[in-house]
Short mmCIF file of C-alpha atoms in Angstrom, two decimals:
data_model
loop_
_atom_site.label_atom_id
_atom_site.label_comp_id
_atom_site.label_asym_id
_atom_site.label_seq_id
_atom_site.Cartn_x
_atom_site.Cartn_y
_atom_site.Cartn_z
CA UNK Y 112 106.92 30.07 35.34
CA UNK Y 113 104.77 29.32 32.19
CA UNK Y 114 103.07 26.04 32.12
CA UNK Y 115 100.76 24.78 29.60
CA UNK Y 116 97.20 23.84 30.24
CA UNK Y 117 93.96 23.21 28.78
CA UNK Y 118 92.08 25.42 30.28
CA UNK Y 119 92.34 28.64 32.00
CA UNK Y 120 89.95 30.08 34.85
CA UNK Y 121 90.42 33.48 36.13
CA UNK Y 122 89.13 33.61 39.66
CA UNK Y 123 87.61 37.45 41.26
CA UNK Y 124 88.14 37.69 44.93
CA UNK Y 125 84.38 37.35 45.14
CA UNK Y 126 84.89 33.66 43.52
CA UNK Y 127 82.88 34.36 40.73
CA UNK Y 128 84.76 32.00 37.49
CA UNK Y 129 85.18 34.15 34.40
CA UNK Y 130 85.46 31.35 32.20
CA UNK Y 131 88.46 31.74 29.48
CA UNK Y 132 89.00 29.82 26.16
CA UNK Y 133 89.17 26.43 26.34
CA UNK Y 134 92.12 26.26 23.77
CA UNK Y 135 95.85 24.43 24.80
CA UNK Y 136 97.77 28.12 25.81
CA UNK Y 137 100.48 28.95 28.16
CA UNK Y 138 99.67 29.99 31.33
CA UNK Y 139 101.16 32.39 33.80
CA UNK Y 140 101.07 32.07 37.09
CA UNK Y 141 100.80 35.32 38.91
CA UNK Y 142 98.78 37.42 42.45
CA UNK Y 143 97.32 40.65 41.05
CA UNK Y 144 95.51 42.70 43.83
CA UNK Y 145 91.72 41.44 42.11
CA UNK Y 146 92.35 38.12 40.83
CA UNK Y 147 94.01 35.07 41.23
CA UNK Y 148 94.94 33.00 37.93
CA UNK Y 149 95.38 29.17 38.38
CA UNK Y 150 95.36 26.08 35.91
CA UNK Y 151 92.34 23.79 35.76
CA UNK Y 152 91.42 20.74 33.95
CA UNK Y 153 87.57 19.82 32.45
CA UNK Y 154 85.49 17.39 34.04
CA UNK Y 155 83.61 14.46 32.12
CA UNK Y 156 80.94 16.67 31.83
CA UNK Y 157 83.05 19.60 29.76
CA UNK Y 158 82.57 22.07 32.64
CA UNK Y 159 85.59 23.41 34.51
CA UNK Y 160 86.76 22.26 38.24
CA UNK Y 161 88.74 25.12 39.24
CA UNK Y 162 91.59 24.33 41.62
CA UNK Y 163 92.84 27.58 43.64
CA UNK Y 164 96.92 28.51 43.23
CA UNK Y 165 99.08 27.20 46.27
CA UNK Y 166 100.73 30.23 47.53
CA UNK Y 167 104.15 29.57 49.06
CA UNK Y 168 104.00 30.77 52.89
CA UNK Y 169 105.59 33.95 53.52
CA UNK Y 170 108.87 33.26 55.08
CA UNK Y 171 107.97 35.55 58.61
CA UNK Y 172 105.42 32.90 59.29
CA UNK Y 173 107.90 30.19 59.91
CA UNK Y 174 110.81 32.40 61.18
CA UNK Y 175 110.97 32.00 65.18
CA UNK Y 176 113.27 34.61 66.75
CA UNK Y 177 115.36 33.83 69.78
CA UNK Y 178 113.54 34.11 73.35
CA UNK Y 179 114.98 35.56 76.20
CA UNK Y 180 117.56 34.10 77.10
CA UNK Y 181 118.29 31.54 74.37
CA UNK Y 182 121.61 30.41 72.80
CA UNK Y 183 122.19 32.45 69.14
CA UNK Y 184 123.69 31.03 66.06
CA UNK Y 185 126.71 32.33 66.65
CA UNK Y 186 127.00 31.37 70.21
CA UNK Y 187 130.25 33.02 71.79
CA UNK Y 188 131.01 34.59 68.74
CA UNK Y 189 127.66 36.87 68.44
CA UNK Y 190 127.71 40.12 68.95
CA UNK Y 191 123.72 40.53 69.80
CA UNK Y 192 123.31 42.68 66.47
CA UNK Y 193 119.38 42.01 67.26
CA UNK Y 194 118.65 40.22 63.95
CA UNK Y 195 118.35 37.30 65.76
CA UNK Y 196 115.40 38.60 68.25
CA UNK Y 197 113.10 39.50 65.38
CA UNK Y 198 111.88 37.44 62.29
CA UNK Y 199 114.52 38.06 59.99
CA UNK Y 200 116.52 35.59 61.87
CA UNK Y 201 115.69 33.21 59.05
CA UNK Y 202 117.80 34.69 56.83
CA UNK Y 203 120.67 34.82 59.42
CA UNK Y 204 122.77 32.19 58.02
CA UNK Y 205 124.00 34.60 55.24
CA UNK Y 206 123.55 37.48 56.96
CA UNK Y 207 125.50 37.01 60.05
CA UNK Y 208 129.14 38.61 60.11
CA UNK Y 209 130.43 35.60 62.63
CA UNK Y 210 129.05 32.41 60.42
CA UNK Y 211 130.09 30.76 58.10
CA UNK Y 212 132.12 32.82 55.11
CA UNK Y 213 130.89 36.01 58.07
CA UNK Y 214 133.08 38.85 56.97
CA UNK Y 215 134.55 37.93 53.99
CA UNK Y 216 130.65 38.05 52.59
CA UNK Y 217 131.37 41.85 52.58
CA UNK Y 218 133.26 41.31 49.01
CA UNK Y 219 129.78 40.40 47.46
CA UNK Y 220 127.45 43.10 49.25
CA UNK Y 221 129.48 45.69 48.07
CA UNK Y 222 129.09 45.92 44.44
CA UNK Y 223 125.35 45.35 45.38
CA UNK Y 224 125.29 48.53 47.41
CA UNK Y 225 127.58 50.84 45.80
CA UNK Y 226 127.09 49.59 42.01
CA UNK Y 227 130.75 48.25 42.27
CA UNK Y 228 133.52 46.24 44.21
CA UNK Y 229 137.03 47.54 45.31
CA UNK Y 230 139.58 48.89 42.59
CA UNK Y 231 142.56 46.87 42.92
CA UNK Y 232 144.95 48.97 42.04
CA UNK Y 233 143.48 51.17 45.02
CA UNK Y 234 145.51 50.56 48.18
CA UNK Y 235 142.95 52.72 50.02
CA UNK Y 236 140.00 50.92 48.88
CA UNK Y 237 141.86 48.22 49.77
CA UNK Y 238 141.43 49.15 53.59
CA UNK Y 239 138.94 51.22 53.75
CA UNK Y 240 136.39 49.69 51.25
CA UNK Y 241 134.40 51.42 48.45
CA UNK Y 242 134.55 55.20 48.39
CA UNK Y 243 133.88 58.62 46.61
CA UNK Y 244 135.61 60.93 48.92
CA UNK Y 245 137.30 60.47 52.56
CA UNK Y 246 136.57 63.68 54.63
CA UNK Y 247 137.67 64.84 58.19
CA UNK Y 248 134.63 66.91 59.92
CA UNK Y 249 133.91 68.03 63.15
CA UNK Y 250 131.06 70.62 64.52
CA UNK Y 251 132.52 74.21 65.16
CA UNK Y 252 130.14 74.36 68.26
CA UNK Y 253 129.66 70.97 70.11
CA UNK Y 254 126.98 69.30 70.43
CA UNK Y 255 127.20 68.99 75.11
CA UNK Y 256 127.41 65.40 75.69
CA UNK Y 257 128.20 63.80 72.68
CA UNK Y 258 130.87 61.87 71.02
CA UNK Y 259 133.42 63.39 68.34
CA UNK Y 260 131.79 66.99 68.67
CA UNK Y 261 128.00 65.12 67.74
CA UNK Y 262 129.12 65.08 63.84
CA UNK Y 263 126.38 61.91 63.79
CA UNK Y 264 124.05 63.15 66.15
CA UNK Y 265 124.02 66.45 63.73
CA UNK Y 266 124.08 64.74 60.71
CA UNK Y 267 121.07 62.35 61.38
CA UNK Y 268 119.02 65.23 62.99
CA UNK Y 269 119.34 67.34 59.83
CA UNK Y 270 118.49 64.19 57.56
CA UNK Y 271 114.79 64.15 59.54
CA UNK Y 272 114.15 67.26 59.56
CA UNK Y 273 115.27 67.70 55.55
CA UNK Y 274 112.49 64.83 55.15
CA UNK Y 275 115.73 63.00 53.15
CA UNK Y 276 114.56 60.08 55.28
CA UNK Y 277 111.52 59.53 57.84
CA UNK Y 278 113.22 57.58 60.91
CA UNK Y 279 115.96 57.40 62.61
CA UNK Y 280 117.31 53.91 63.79
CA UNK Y 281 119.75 55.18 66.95
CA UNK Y 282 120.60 53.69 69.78
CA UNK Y 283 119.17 56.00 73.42
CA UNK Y 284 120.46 54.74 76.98
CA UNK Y 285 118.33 53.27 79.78
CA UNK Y 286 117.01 56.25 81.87
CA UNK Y 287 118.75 54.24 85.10
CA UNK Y 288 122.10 53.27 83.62
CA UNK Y 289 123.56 55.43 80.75
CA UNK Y 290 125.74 52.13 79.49
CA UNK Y 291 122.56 49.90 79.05
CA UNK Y 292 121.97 50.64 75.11
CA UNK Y 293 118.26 51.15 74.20
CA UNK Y 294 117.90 50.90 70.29
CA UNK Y 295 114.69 53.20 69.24
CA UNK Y 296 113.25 54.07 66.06
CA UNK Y 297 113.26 57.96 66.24
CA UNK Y 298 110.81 60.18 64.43
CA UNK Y 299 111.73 63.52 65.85
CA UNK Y 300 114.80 65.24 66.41
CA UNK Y 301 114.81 65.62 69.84
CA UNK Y 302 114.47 61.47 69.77
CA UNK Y 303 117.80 61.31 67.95
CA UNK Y 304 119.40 63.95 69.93
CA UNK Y 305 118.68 61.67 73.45
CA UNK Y 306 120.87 59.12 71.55
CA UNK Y 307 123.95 61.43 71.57
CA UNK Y 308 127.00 60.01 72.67
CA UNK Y 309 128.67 56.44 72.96
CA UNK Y 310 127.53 53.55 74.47
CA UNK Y 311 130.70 50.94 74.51
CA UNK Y 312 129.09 47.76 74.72
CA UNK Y 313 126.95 45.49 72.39
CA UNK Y 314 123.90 46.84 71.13
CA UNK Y 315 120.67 44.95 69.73
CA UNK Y 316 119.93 48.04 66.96
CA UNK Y 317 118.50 45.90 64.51
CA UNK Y 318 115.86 44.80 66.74
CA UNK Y 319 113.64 47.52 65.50
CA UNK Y 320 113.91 46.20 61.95
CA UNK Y 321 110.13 44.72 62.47
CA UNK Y 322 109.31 48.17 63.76
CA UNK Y 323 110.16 49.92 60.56
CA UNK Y 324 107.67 47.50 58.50
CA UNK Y 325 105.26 48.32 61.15
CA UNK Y 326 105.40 52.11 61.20
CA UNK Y 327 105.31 52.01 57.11
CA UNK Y 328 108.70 53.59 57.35
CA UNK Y 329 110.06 54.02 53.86
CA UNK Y 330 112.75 55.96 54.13
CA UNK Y 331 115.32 55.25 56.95
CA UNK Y 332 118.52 55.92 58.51
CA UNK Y 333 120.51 53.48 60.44
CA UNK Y 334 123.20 54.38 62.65
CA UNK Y 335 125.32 51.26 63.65
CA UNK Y 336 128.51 49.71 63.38
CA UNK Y 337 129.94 47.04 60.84
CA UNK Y 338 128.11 43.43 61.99
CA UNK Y 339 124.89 45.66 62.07
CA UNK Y 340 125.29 46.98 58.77
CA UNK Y 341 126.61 43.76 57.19
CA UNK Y 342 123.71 41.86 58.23
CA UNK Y 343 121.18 45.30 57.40
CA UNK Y 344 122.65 45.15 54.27
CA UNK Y 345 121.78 41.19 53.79
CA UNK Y 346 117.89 41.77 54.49
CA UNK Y 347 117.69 45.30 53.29
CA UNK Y 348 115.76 43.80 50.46
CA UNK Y 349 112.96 42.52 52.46
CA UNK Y 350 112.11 45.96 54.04
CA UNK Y 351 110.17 47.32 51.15
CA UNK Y 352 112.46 50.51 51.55
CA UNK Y 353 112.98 53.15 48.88
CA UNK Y 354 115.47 54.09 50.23
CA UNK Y 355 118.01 52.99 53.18
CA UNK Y 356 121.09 55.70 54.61
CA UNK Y 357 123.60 54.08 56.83
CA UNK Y 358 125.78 56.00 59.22
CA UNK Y 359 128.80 53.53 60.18
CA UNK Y 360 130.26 54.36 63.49
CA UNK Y 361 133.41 52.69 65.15
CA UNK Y 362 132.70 49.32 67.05
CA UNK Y 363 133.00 48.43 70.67
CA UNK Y 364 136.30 47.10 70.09
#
């Protein structure tokens, strides 16, 4: 926002004051990666007394996910999406699928992700949402052990190894029980391949979302179903992605 001041002082990061003219201008505030720019006012003496910017705290330093074991937002109505167990939690009051508007907040994401909303003189679009084309497909040759002849398993290995995206967000099974979901962040095809096949119970998949930042992922894939994906979508702007593929799968239900 542009404020007016009397004075102008342009701090380095080594704190050295590069003094600027002393005539009434307007001011913008703004973080550059060497300086800092901040109003000051003159002291009795004429000389500057510069005051450093207050930066606003970045929102993942107040965010506290839910611990083991703790009640979620949505109580009997979550679905354990994972949002909740990482930072992002703080934005979960308009991300969430089962609070407040929840589903209905679908409407507004959708012009937002595919440039427009639902033609209403489409009763297809009407169902199924925003499309270009509906297609049946299935994989001449299986893939052994997956669901619906691996079509997603297929699909997100070729992505990886294309280099269309760098990660994989895919849910793997716990080596002891095959229906205890394991969300991972693969990098390698054979990562996404141990994901293959259905797991029909709730799964935490965005749970990884801090992983991504962490890895310096910047171009993902996320394979999930619709409370997921509504509540990706929702944060999917804080991710500092370039770009973010989502492969929609049936839910548990």
């Amino acid at each position: 926002r542009n404020l007016p001041c009397k004075n102008l002082v342009a701090q380095k990061t080594s704190h050295s004051p590069l003094p600027l003219p002393s005539a009434t201008a307007m001011a913008t505030f703004s973080i550059l990666p060497s300086a800092v720019f901040a109003c000051s006012t003159s002291s009795d003496s004429g000389a500057p007394n510069p005051r450093p910017a207050k930066l606003r705290p970045d929102w993942r330093e107040k965010s506290r996910p839910i611990p083991p074991g703790g009640i979620y937002p949505a109580k009997d109505h979550c679905s354990r999406c994972g949002l909740c167990d990482t930072y992002y939690i703080a934005h979960v009051k308009n991300a969430c699928a089962f609070l407040g508007e929840g589903m209905s907040r679908v409407e507004t994401l959708e012009p937002v992700v595919h440039g427009r909303g639902r033609k209403q003189d489409s009763l297809d679009e009407t169902y199924l949402g925003v499309y270009e084309d509906v297609l049946y497909a299935r994989k001449i040759e299986p893939v052994y052990g997956a669901q619906w002849t691996g079509i997603v398993t297929t699909i997100a290995v070729e992505m990886l190894k294309s280099g269309k995206v760098e990660a994989v967000i895919c849910v793997q099974s716990d080596p002891e029980d095959r229906f205890t979901p394991r969300p991972v962040l693969a990098r390698t095809p054979e990562e996404v391949i141990a994901a293959k096949g259905v797991k029909p119970t709730l799964s935490p998949n965005l749970n990884t979302l801090a992983l991504v930042e962490a890895a310096g992922v910047k171009r993902l894939l996320f394979c999930g179903v619709g409370c997921q994906v509504q509540a990706l979508r929702s944060v999917e702007k804080y991710l500092n992605l370039e770009k973010l593929y989502v492969l929609g799968t049936n839910c548990v239900d």
